[in-house]
Amino acid sequence: MPPNVVTGSLGATSFQRKPAALTKVDGDAKYFRPGRKRFVALSGRHGCLSLNMGLVRDAVSIAPAQHHLEEEAQKDQKLQDCVYVFQCEMAASVINTYSDPTLEWMNTPHSTGTSIMACEFDGGVVIGADSRTTTGAYIANRVTDKLTRITDHIYCCRSGSAADTQAIADIVTYHLNFHKMELGEPPLVQTAAAIFRELCYNYRDSLVAGILVAGWDKKKGGQIYSVPIGGMVQRQAVSIGGSGSSYVYGYVDANFKPNMTKDEAVKFVTNTLTLAMLRDGSSGGVVRLGVITEAGVERSVILGDQLPKFYEG
Amino acid sequence: MASILIPELPAPGFSFENCQRNSFLAQKGFPAPKATKTGTTIVGIIYADGVILGADTRATENTVVSDKNCQKIHYLAANMYCCGAGTAADTEMTTQTVASQLELQRLHTGRTVPVETASTLLKRMLFRYQGYIGAALVLGGVDRTGPHIYCIYPHGSVDKLPYATMGSGSLAAMAVFESGWKPNLSEEEGKKLVRDAIAAGIFNDLGSGSNVDLCVIRNSGPAQYLRTYEEANIKGKKQGSYRYPLGTTAVLKQRVIPLDVESVSIHPVQPMEVETH
């Protein structure tokens, strides 16, 4: 039973604008409202709204707009279930714009379902990602490269909407290139993370992008900065992201050790990503790896049959 | 003042001016007119000597075929062509706009434009419009770095692949590629593979049909646009005839009324005075 979701205005004082009329469509959320605040009420079962893209899209189904929600709620017993109301900034790229069910593949935004990871070791960082890009339930690209070069020593792992993250990475590459020329020396990883944050935070209404910025610089060595959806920045020694990351938090917490060697770190990342790919439907394909040190980056791929074997029943 | 060297940059971002009006009209019972979509199967592969693009030729308006033989492979430059799926107007206009931008670049730089440039121009434009331009494209071409195939989605993301399919028939066509594609196919093998993939789309997808168009772009030499490479769906011959021979119905009465000519006047036409150099 999908949760009862209703959108409506709750007290004109709290919100500045009334929502536009909704069209109810069968099945998934198909309501467009570009870049403005809108609100959803979720039933008690989904008490906490997580802005993980997969969760929001699956959990939300829209009923026709109802004004004067409180009066309705009094009358209708079922609506009293809708206890929690959240003001939720919905990224336009998450919500489908056309409502023709036969062209599902065209309506669904091209998303990198994803498992991505970055891990510090003694002398640099190891980054890794799966290789699956999905459009709804179809795998549009089974050999995607989600590890995008920003500079020779700074890479980013992309998760979320493919279009958004590709565009953001392009813009950051441009800015950092310009900055490098002005500075006269290779830019800091912290600077790259700051530029990512500027874009991801200021446009958080319209973007769905979860990014791991990882690299090496002279000042602080190997660093990883996590820039999740919403646009915060957090430096971490090990970081995971994407829809597949939910399944491997326990493994990462149990197995990460600071100051690993390069080979230990590579093995750790490979194992984690393999486990995530085994459990997450939106992740799969091959494991792409990158090792970033003072010398630059070494890219490698681990094909499906060479992945480590785990219990599969 | 805009000039060639300093073109007027359009205001950034998508203009949402009409969205409120459109939703209001839809609410009042005046929904937006249906766009012609190109249901479509479009494909592209890299083979030994370049790229081969293929497309079907059916354009649909919901469930009615609006064009039985439309052209879905669009010219971008001498060394690149682009197949378009999605809204017919969007693919047509987007490719024309980018084709003109590429020609200007070719004239400014004096070099063949790399395929990556076309891919970047297309994806930047589509991302700006946040998916409202319903154009899903398979861009294929050859430049000094070799042959390339790019898959460009309406929201502005790009995948660079050795073989790609898009459109409603993409799943059927991809099945053919996944079992049949290998690196360094010969031209004959490549054309057959592409033809098979489009045929799979034509016969298994309702949104695709009619004929198969191919476009072969070789590493050296001009591109070869094979319009109607194969007529997969020939209209059947009518089995019966509704024509009745003269005399089937008897003529009872006949009356001829001549038209009276009242007057005839002739006016000679003076050609317009135009300056001739």
Coordinates of C-alpha atoms in Angstrom, one line a residue:
Chain A
M1 CA 0.0 0.0 0.0
P2 CA 1.7 3.2 -1.0
P3 CA 1.5 5.9 1.6
N4 CA -1.2 8.5 1.2
V5 CA 0.4 11.6 -0.2
V6 CA -1.5 14.8 -0.5
T7 CA -0.2 18.2 -1.5
G8 CA -2.0 21.3 -0.5
S9 CA -1.6 24.6 1.3
L10 CA -1.6 24.5 5.0
G11 CA -2.2 27.9 6.4
A12 CA -1.4 30.7 4.0
T13 CA 0.9 32.3 6.4
S14 CA 3.6 29.6 6.4
F15 CA 3.9 29.4 2.7
Q16 CA 4.2 32.2 0.3
R17 CA 2.7 30.6 -2.8
K18 CA -0.2 28.3 -3.4
P19 CA 0.7 25.3 -5.4
A20 CA -0.5 25.0 -9.0
A21 CA -3.2 22.6 -9.9
L22 CA -2.2 19.0 -10.0
T23 CA -3.0 16.3 -12.5
K24 CA -3.4 12.9 -11.0
V25 CA -1.7 10.2 -13.1
D26 CA -1.6 6.5 -12.3
G27 CA 1.4 5.1 -10.6
D28 CA 4.5 7.2 -10.1
A29 CA 4.8 10.8 -9.2
K30 CA 4.1 12.8 -12.3
Y31 CA 3.8 16.4 -11.2
F32 CA 5.8 19.2 -12.4
R33 CA 6.7 22.3 -10.6
P34 CA 10.0 23.7 -11.7
G35 CA 12.3 24.9 -9.0
R36 CA 9.8 26.2 -6.5
K37 CA 9.1 25.0 -3.1
R38 CA 6.3 22.6 -2.8
F39 CA 5.2 20.4 0.0
V40 CA 4.1 16.8 0.4
A41 CA 2.4 15.2 3.3
L42 CA 3.5 11.7 4.0
S43 CA 1.5 9.2 6.0
G44 CA 2.8 8.0 9.4
R45 CA 4.5 5.0 7.8
H46 CA 7.1 7.2 6.2
G47 CA 7.8 9.4 9.1
C48 CA 11.1 10.6 7.9
L49 CA 11.4 12.0 4.4
S50 CA 14.7 11.1 3.0
L51 CA 15.9 13.0 0.0
N52 CA 17.6 10.0 -1.5
M53 CA 16.2 10.2 -5.0
G54 CA 15.2 6.6 -5.3
L55 CA 13.2 6.7 -2.0
V56 CA 11.3 9.9 -2.8
R57 CA 10.3 8.8 -6.3
D58 CA 9.1 5.5 -5.2
A59 CA 7.3 6.7 -2.1
V60 CA 5.3 9.5 -3.5
S61 CA 2.0 9.2 -5.3
I62 CA 0.0 12.3 -5.8
A63 CA -3.7 12.7 -5.1
P64 CA -5.7 15.6 -6.6
A65 CA -5.0 18.9 -4.9
Q66 CA -7.1 19.6 -1.8
H67 CA -7.4 23.0 -0.4
H68 CA -8.3 23.5 3.3
L69 CA -6.5 20.4 4.3
E70 CA -7.4 20.6 7.9
E71 CA -11.1 20.6 7.3
E72 CA -10.8 17.7 5.0
A73 CA -8.7 15.9 7.5
Q74 CA -11.4 16.3 10.1
K75 CA -14.0 14.8 7.9
D76 CA -11.9 12.0 6.3
Q77 CA -10.6 9.4 8.7
K78 CA -8.0 8.2 6.3
L79 CA -6.4 11.6 5.9
Q80 CA -5.7 11.8 9.6
D81 CA -3.0 9.4 8.9
C82 CA -1.2 12.2 7.1
V83 CA 0.4 13.4 10.3
Y84 CA 3.7 14.6 9.1
V85 CA 3.9 17.5 6.7
F86 CA 7.2 18.4 5.3
Q87 CA 8.2 21.3 3.2
C88 CA 10.2 19.6 0.6
E89 CA 12.2 21.1 -2.2
M90 CA 11.7 18.8 -5.1
A91 CA 14.2 18.8 -7.8
A92 CA 12.6 19.4 -11.1
S93 CA 14.6 16.7 -12.7
V94 CA 13.2 14.1 -10.3
I95 CA 9.6 14.7 -11.3
N96 CA 8.4 13.4 -14.6
T97 CA 7.2 16.1 -17.0
Y98 CA 5.3 14.1 -19.6
S99 CA 2.5 11.9 -18.5
D100 CA 2.4 9.4 -21.4
P101 CA 2.8 6.0 -19.8
T102 CA 3.8 4.3 -23.0
L103 CA 7.0 6.4 -23.3
E104 CA 8.2 5.7 -19.8
W105 CA 11.8 5.6 -21.0
M106 CA 11.6 9.1 -22.3
N107 CA 9.9 10.6 -19.3
T108 CA 12.1 9.1 -16.6
P109 CA 15.2 11.2 -16.0
H110 CA 18.4 9.5 -16.9
S111 CA 19.9 8.7 -13.5
T112 CA 23.0 7.1 -12.3
G113 CA 21.4 4.7 -9.8
T114 CA 24.9 4.0 -8.5
S115 CA 27.3 2.9 -5.9
I116 CA 30.3 5.2 -5.5
M117 CA 33.1 5.2 -3.0
A118 CA 36.3 7.0 -2.0
C119 CA 38.9 6.0 0.5
E120 CA 42.0 7.6 1.8
F121 CA 45.2 5.7 2.2
D122 CA 48.8 6.5 3.1
G123 CA 49.9 8.6 0.1
G124 CA 46.7 9.4 -1.7
V125 CA 43.1 8.3 -2.3
V126 CA 41.4 5.4 -4.0
I127 CA 38.1 6.1 -5.8
G128 CA 35.6 3.6 -7.3
A129 CA 32.2 3.4 -8.9
D130 CA 29.9 0.9 -10.6
S131 CA 29.0 1.4 -14.2
R132 CA 25.2 1.3 -14.5
T133 CA 23.1 4.2 -15.8
T134 CA 19.3 3.6 -15.7
T135 CA 16.3 5.2 -17.4
G136 CA 13.5 3.8 -15.3
A137 CA 14.0 0.1 -15.4
Y138 CA 16.1 0.0 -18.5
I139 CA 19.8 0.1 -18.3
A140 CA 20.7 2.8 -20.7
N141 CA 24.5 2.4 -20.4
R142 CA 26.1 -0.6 -18.7
V143 CA 29.7 0.6 -19.1
T144 CA 29.4 4.2 -17.7
D145 CA 32.4 6.0 -16.4
K146 CA 31.2 7.8 -13.3
L147 CA 34.7 8.8 -12.2
T148 CA 35.1 12.2 -14.0
R149 CA 38.3 14.1 -14.3
I150 CA 38.3 17.6 -12.9
T151 CA 42.1 18.1 -13.0
D152 CA 45.0 15.7 -13.3
H153 CA 45.0 15.3 -9.5
I154 CA 41.3 15.8 -8.7
Y155 CA 38.5 13.5 -9.7
C156 CA 34.8 13.4 -8.8
C157 CA 32.4 10.4 -8.4
R158 CA 29.0 11.2 -9.7
S159 CA 25.6 10.0 -8.4
G160 CA 22.1 11.2 -9.0
S161 CA 20.8 12.6 -12.3
A162 CA 23.2 12.0 -15.1
A163 CA 22.4 15.3 -16.8
D164 CA 22.8 17.4 -13.7
T165 CA 26.1 15.8 -12.6
Q166 CA 27.6 16.0 -16.1
A167 CA 26.7 19.6 -16.4
I168 CA 28.0 20.4 -12.9
A169 CA 31.3 18.6 -13.5
D170 CA 31.8 20.5 -16.8
I171 CA 31.2 23.8 -15.0
V172 CA 33.6 23.0 -12.2
T173 CA 36.3 21.8 -14.6
Y174 CA 36.0 25.1 -16.4
H175 CA 36.2 27.2 -13.2
L176 CA 39.1 25.2 -11.8
N177 CA 41.0 25.4 -15.1
F178 CA 40.7 29.2 -15.0
H179 CA 41.6 29.3 -11.3
K180 CA 44.7 27.2 -12.0
M181 CA 45.9 29.6 -14.6
E182 CA 45.4 32.6 -12.3
L183 CA 47.0 30.8 -9.4
G184 CA 50.0 29.4 -11.3
E185 CA 50.0 26.1 -9.5
P186 CA 47.7 23.0 -9.3
P187 CA 44.5 23.9 -7.4
L188 CA 43.6 22.4 -4.0
V189 CA 41.0 19.7 -3.6
Q190 CA 39.3 21.9 -1.0
T191 CA 38.8 24.6 -3.7
A192 CA 37.2 22.0 -6.1
A193 CA 34.9 20.9 -3.3
A194 CA 34.0 24.5 -2.6
I195 CA 33.1 25.2 -6.2
F196 CA 31.0 22.0 -6.3
R197 CA 29.3 23.2 -3.1
E198 CA 28.5 26.7 -4.6
L199 CA 26.7 25.1 -7.5
C200 CA 25.0 22.3 -5.6
Y201 CA 23.8 24.5 -2.7
N202 CA 22.7 27.5 -4.6
Y203 CA 20.8 25.4 -7.2
R204 CA 19.7 22.8 -4.7
D205 CA 16.0 23.3 -5.8
S206 CA 16.7 22.3 -9.3
L207 CA 19.5 19.7 -9.0
V208 CA 19.7 16.1 -7.9
A209 CA 23.4 15.5 -7.5
G210 CA 25.4 13.6 -4.9
I211 CA 29.1 14.0 -5.5
L212 CA 32.3 12.7 -4.0
V213 CA 35.3 15.0 -4.7
A214 CA 38.6 13.2 -4.2
G215 CA 42.2 14.0 -5.0
W216 CA 45.7 14.8 -4.0
D217 CA 47.3 18.2 -3.4
K218 CA 50.6 19.4 -2.0
K219 CA 49.1 21.0 1.1
K220 CA 47.0 18.3 2.7
G221 CA 47.8 15.2 0.6
G222 CA 45.0 12.8 -0.2
Q223 CA 41.5 14.2 0.6
I224 CA 37.9 13.3 0.1
Y225 CA 35.1 15.8 0.3
S226 CA 31.5 14.5 0.2
V227 CA 28.9 16.9 -1.4
P228 CA 25.6 15.1 -1.0
I229 CA 22.2 16.3 -2.3
G230 CA 21.4 19.7 -0.7
G231 CA 25.0 21.0 -1.0
M232 CA 26.8 20.5 2.3
V233 CA 30.5 19.7 2.3
Q234 CA 32.1 17.3 4.7
R235 CA 35.7 16.1 4.6
Q236 CA 35.9 12.4 5.4
A237 CA 38.6 9.7 5.4
V238 CA 36.2 7.2 3.7
S239 CA 33.0 8.1 2.0
I240 CA 30.3 6.2 0.1
G241 CA 27.4 7.5 -2.0
G242 CA 24.6 6.6 -4.3
S243 CA 21.6 4.3 -3.9
G244 CA 23.8 1.2 -3.3
S245 CA 25.6 2.8 -0.4
S246 CA 22.8 2.2 2.0
Y247 CA 23.6 -1.5 1.9
V248 CA 27.2 -1.3 2.8
Y249 CA 27.5 1.2 5.6
G250 CA 27.9 -1.6 8.1
Y251 CA 30.7 -3.3 6.0
V252 CA 32.5 0.0 5.7
D253 CA 32.3 0.9 9.4
A254 CA 33.5 -2.5 10.4
N255 CA 36.4 -2.8 7.9
F256 CA 37.9 0.7 7.4
K257 CA 41.3 1.3 9.0
P258 CA 43.1 4.6 8.8
N259 CA 46.6 4.6 7.1
M260 CA 46.1 1.5 4.9
T261 CA 48.5 0.7 2.1
K262 CA 47.5 1.2 -1.5
D263 CA 46.7 -2.4 -2.1
E264 CA 44.6 -2.8 1.0
A265 CA 42.7 0.3 0.1
V266 CA 42.0 -0.9 -3.4
K267 CA 40.9 -4.3 -2.1
F268 CA 38.6 -2.6 0.5
V269 CA 37.0 -0.4 -2.2
T270 CA 36.5 -3.3 -4.6
N271 CA 34.9 -5.5 -1.9
T272 CA 32.6 -2.7 -0.8
L273 CA 31.4 -1.9 -4.3
T274 CA 30.9 -5.5 -5.2
L275 CA 28.7 -6.0 -2.1
A276 CA 26.7 -2.9 -3.0
M277 CA 26.3 -4.0 -6.6
L278 CA 25.1 -7.5 -5.5
R279 CA 22.3 -6.0 -3.4
D280 CA 21.3 -2.8 -5.3
G281 CA 19.3 -3.2 -8.5
S282 CA 20.4 0.2 -9.7
S283 CA 24.1 -0.6 -9.5
G284 CA 26.0 -3.2 -11.5
G285 CA 28.2 -3.8 -14.5
V286 CA 31.9 -3.4 -13.9
V287 CA 33.9 -1.7 -11.1
R288 CA 35.9 1.2 -12.2
L289 CA 38.8 2.3 -10.0
G290 CA 41.2 5.2 -9.8
V291 CA 44.2 5.7 -7.5
I292 CA 45.2 9.3 -7.1
T293 CA 48.7 10.1 -5.7
E294 CA 51.3 12.7 -6.1
A295 CA 52.3 11.0 -9.4
G296 CA 48.8 11.5 -10.9
V297 CA 46.0 8.9 -11.4
E298 CA 46.0 5.3 -12.4
R299 CA 42.7 4.0 -13.8
S300 CA 41.7 0.4 -13.9
V301 CA 38.6 -1.7 -14.5
I302 CA 37.5 -4.9 -12.9
L303 CA 35.2 -6.8 -15.2
G304 CA 32.2 -8.8 -13.9
D305 CA 33.7 -12.2 -13.8
Q306 CA 36.8 -11.0 -12.0
L307 CA 34.9 -9.4 -9.1
P308 CA 35.4 -11.0 -5.6
K309 CA 33.0 -13.7 -4.8
F310 CA 30.7 -13.4 -1.9
Y311 CA 27.9 -15.6 -0.5
E312 CA 25.0 -15.5 -2.9
G313 CA 22.8 -18.3 -1.6
Chain B
M1 CA 24.3 45.4 -31.0
A2 CA 25.0 41.8 -31.9
S3 CA 27.7 40.9 -34.4
I4 CA 29.3 37.7 -35.6
L5 CA 32.2 38.1 -33.2
I6 CA 30.1 39.1 -30.2
P7 CA 26.9 37.2 -30.6
E8 CA 24.0 38.2 -28.3
L9 CA 23.9 35.6 -25.5
P10 CA 20.4 34.4 -24.7
A11 CA 19.2 35.0 -21.1
P12 CA 20.4 32.0 -19.0
G13 CA 17.9 29.4 -17.8
F14 CA 14.6 28.2 -19.1
S15 CA 11.7 30.7 -19.5
F16 CA 8.8 29.5 -17.4
E17 CA 6.5 32.3 -18.5
N18 CA 3.9 30.1 -20.2
C19 CA 3.8 27.3 -17.7
Q20 CA 1.1 28.8 -15.5
R21 CA -1.0 29.8 -18.4
N22 CA -0.7 26.3 -19.9
S23 CA -1.7 24.5 -16.7
F24 CA -4.6 27.0 -16.3
L25 CA -5.8 26.2 -19.8
A26 CA -5.5 22.5 -19.3
Q27 CA -7.6 22.8 -16.2
K28 CA -10.3 24.7 -18.1
G29 CA -10.5 21.9 -20.7
F30 CA -8.1 23.2 -23.4
P31 CA -5.2 20.7 -23.2
A32 CA -2.0 21.3 -25.1
P33 CA -2.1 20.1 -28.7
K34 CA -0.6 16.7 -29.3
A35 CA 2.9 16.9 -30.7
T36 CA 4.0 14.6 -33.5
K37 CA 6.3 12.1 -31.9
T38 CA 8.7 10.0 -33.9
G39 CA 7.9 6.7 -32.1
T40 CA 11.1 5.4 -33.5
T41 CA 14.0 3.1 -33.6
I42 CA 17.3 4.8 -34.1
V43 CA 20.7 3.1 -33.9
G44 CA 24.4 3.8 -34.4
I45 CA 27.5 1.5 -34.5
I46 CA 31.2 1.9 -34.9
Y47 CA 32.6 -0.5 -37.4
A48 CA 36.1 -1.0 -38.9
D49 CA 36.2 2.1 -41.1
G50 CA 33.8 4.5 -39.4
V51 CA 30.2 4.7 -38.2
I52 CA 26.9 3.5 -39.5
L53 CA 23.7 5.1 -38.4
G54 CA 20.2 3.6 -39.0
A55 CA 16.6 4.7 -38.5
D56 CA 13.1 3.7 -39.3
T57 CA 10.8 6.1 -41.1
R58 CA 7.5 6.3 -39.2
A59 CA 6.2 9.4 -37.5
T60 CA 3.2 9.1 -35.2
E61 CA 0.6 11.3 -33.6
N62 CA -0.4 9.1 -30.6
T63 CA -1.8 6.1 -32.4
V64 CA -2.1 7.5 -35.9
V65 CA 0.8 7.4 -38.4
S66 CA 1.3 10.9 -39.5
D67 CA 4.2 10.4 -41.9
K68 CA 4.9 7.0 -43.4
N69 CA 8.3 8.0 -44.8
C70 CA 9.9 10.7 -42.7
Q71 CA 13.6 11.4 -42.5
K72 CA 15.1 10.8 -39.1
I73 CA 18.7 11.0 -39.9
H74 CA 19.6 14.7 -39.9
Y75 CA 22.6 16.4 -41.5
L76 CA 24.9 18.1 -39.0
A77 CA 28.1 18.4 -41.0
A78 CA 29.9 16.6 -43.8
N79 CA 31.5 14.3 -41.3
M80 CA 28.6 13.8 -38.9
Y81 CA 24.9 12.9 -38.9
C82 CA 22.4 12.8 -36.1
C83 CA 19.4 10.4 -35.7
G84 CA 16.6 11.9 -33.7
A85 CA 13.8 10.3 -31.6
G86 CA 11.2 12.0 -29.6
T87 CA 9.1 15.0 -30.6
A88 CA 9.6 15.5 -34.4
A89 CA 9.8 19.3 -34.3
D90 CA 12.3 19.3 -31.5
T91 CA 14.7 16.9 -33.1
E92 CA 14.4 18.7 -36.5
M93 CA 15.0 22.2 -35.0
T94 CA 17.7 21.2 -32.6
T95 CA 19.7 19.5 -35.2
Q96 CA 19.3 22.4 -37.6
T97 CA 20.4 24.9 -35.0
V98 CA 23.4 22.9 -34.1
A99 CA 24.3 22.3 -37.8
S100 CA 24.4 26.0 -38.4
Q101 CA 26.6 26.6 -35.3
L102 CA 28.9 23.8 -36.5
E103 CA 29.2 25.4 -40.0
L104 CA 30.1 28.7 -38.4
Q105 CA 32.8 27.0 -36.4
R106 CA 34.1 25.2 -39.4
L107 CA 34.4 28.6 -41.3
H108 CA 36.0 30.3 -38.3
T109 CA 38.6 27.7 -37.6
G110 CA 39.2 26.3 -41.1
R111 CA 39.2 22.7 -39.8
T112 CA 36.7 19.8 -39.7
V113 CA 34.8 20.2 -36.5
P114 CA 35.3 17.3 -34.0
V115 CA 32.3 15.2 -33.2
E116 CA 32.7 16.1 -29.5
T117 CA 31.9 19.7 -30.3
A118 CA 28.5 18.7 -31.7
S119 CA 27.9 16.6 -28.6
T120 CA 28.8 19.4 -26.3
L121 CA 26.6 22.0 -28.2
L122 CA 23.6 19.6 -28.1
K123 CA 23.9 18.6 -24.5
R124 CA 24.4 22.2 -23.3
M125 CA 21.3 23.3 -25.1
L126 CA 19.2 20.4 -23.9
F127 CA 20.3 20.8 -20.3
R128 CA 19.4 24.5 -20.4
Y129 CA 15.9 23.5 -21.4
Q130 CA 15.8 20.9 -18.5
G131 CA 14.2 18.1 -20.6
Y132 CA 11.4 20.2 -22.2
I133 CA 12.9 19.8 -25.6
G134 CA 12.0 16.2 -26.2
A135 CA 14.9 15.3 -28.4
A136 CA 16.7 12.0 -27.8
L137 CA 19.6 11.8 -30.3
V138 CA 22.2 9.3 -31.6
L139 CA 25.0 11.4 -32.9
G140 CA 27.6 9.7 -35.1
G141 CA 30.6 11.0 -37.0
V142 CA 34.2 10.8 -37.9
D143 CA 36.9 13.3 -37.1
R144 CA 40.7 13.3 -36.9
T145 CA 40.6 11.3 -33.7
G146 CA 38.5 8.5 -35.2
P147 CA 34.9 7.4 -35.3
H148 CA 32.5 8.3 -32.5
I149 CA 29.0 7.5 -31.4
Y150 CA 27.2 9.6 -28.8
C151 CA 23.8 9.0 -27.1
I152 CA 22.2 12.3 -26.1
Y153 CA 19.2 12.3 -23.8
P154 CA 16.5 15.0 -23.5
H155 CA 17.6 16.1 -20.1
G156 CA 21.1 16.8 -21.3
S157 CA 23.2 13.7 -20.4
V158 CA 25.6 12.1 -22.8
D159 CA 26.9 8.5 -23.1
K160 CA 29.8 7.7 -25.4
L161 CA 29.5 4.1 -26.6
P162 CA 30.6 1.8 -29.4
Y163 CA 27.0 1.0 -30.3
A164 CA 23.8 2.7 -29.2
T165 CA 20.1 2.6 -29.7
M166 CA 17.3 5.1 -28.8
G167 CA 13.6 5.4 -29.2
S168 CA 10.6 3.2 -28.3
G169 CA 12.1 0.4 -30.4
S170 CA 15.5 0.7 -28.6
L171 CA 15.1 -2.4 -26.5
A172 CA 14.4 -4.6 -29.6
A173 CA 17.3 -3.1 -31.4
M174 CA 19.7 -3.4 -28.5
A175 CA 18.9 -7.1 -28.2
V176 CA 20.2 -7.5 -31.8
F177 CA 23.3 -5.5 -31.0
E178 CA 24.1 -7.2 -27.8
S179 CA 24.1 -10.6 -29.6
G180 CA 25.6 -9.4 -32.9
W181 CA 28.1 -6.6 -32.4
K182 CA 31.8 -7.2 -32.3
P183 CA 34.7 -4.8 -32.8
N184 CA 36.0 -4.2 -36.4
L185 CA 33.0 -5.3 -38.3
S186 CA 33.3 -5.1 -42.1
E187 CA 31.1 -2.6 -43.9
E188 CA 28.7 -5.3 -45.2
E189 CA 28.4 -7.0 -41.8
G190 CA 27.9 -3.6 -40.2
K191 CA 25.1 -2.6 -42.6
K192 CA 23.4 -5.9 -42.1
L193 CA 23.6 -5.6 -38.3
V194 CA 22.1 -2.1 -38.4
R195 CA 19.4 -3.2 -40.8
D196 CA 18.6 -6.2 -38.6
A197 CA 18.4 -4.0 -35.5
I198 CA 16.0 -1.5 -37.2
A199 CA 14.0 -4.3 -38.6
A200 CA 13.6 -5.7 -35.0
G201 CA 12.3 -2.3 -34.0
I202 CA 10.0 -2.0 -37.0
F203 CA 8.4 -5.4 -36.5
N204 CA 8.2 -5.6 -32.7
D205 CA 7.5 -2.0 -31.8
L206 CA 4.2 -0.2 -32.7
G207 CA 5.9 3.2 -32.7
S208 CA 8.3 2.2 -35.5
G209 CA 7.7 1.1 -39.0
S210 CA 7.9 1.6 -42.7
N211 CA 11.4 1.6 -44.2
V212 CA 15.0 1.4 -43.1
D213 CA 17.3 4.4 -43.7
L214 CA 21.0 4.0 -43.3
C215 CA 23.9 6.5 -43.3
V216 CA 27.5 5.3 -43.6
I217 CA 30.2 7.7 -42.6
R218 CA 33.6 6.4 -43.5
N219 CA 37.0 7.6 -42.0
S220 CA 37.9 9.0 -45.4
G221 CA 35.6 10.0 -48.2
P222 CA 32.1 11.5 -48.1
A223 CA 29.2 10.2 -46.0
Q224 CA 26.7 8.0 -47.8
Y225 CA 23.1 8.6 -47.0
L226 CA 21.1 5.6 -48.1
R227 CA 17.6 6.8 -48.0
T228 CA 15.3 3.8 -48.0
Y229 CA 18.0 1.2 -47.8
E230 CA 15.2 -1.3 -47.5
E231 CA 11.5 -1.1 -47.9
A232 CA 10.5 -3.4 -45.0
N233 CA 6.8 -2.7 -45.2
I234 CA 5.4 -2.7 -48.8
K235 CA 1.7 -1.9 -49.0
G236 CA -0.2 -4.9 -50.1
K237 CA -2.0 -5.0 -53.5
K238 CA -5.8 -4.6 -53.3
Q239 CA -7.5 -7.9 -53.8
G240 CA -10.9 -6.6 -55.0
S241 CA -12.1 -3.6 -57.0
Y242 CA -15.0 -1.3 -56.5
R243 CA -14.9 0.1 -60.0
Y244 CA -18.2 -0.6 -61.9
P245 CA -18.0 -0.9 -65.7
L246 CA -19.8 1.7 -67.8
G247 CA -23.4 0.6 -68.5
T248 CA -23.9 -1.2 -65.1
T249 CA -26.6 1.4 -64.3
A250 CA -29.0 2.3 -67.2
V251 CA -29.2 6.0 -68.3
L252 CA -32.8 7.2 -68.2
K253 CA -32.5 10.9 -69.3
Q254 CA -29.8 13.2 -70.5
R255 CA -29.8 17.1 -70.7
V256 CA -26.9 19.3 -71.8
I257 CA -27.0 22.9 -70.6
P258 CA -24.4 25.1 -72.5
L259 CA -22.8 27.9 -70.5
D260 CA -23.5 31.4 -72.1
V261 CA -20.3 33.4 -72.5
E262 CA -21.2 37.0 -71.8
S263 CA -18.0 38.8 -72.6
V264 CA -14.3 38.1 -73.2
S265 CA -11.7 40.7 -72.3
I266 CA -7.9 40.4 -72.6
H267 CA -5.6 42.4 -70.4
P268 CA -1.9 42.3 -71.3
V269 CA 0.2 42.1 -68.1
Q270 CA 3.1 44.6 -67.7
P271 CA 6.2 43.0 -66.2
M272 CA 7.3 44.8 -63.0
E273 CA 10.2 47.2 -63.4
V274 CA 13.2 45.8 -61.6
E275 CA 16.8 46.9 -61.5
T276 CA 19.1 44.5 -63.3
H277 CA 22.8 44.7 -62.9

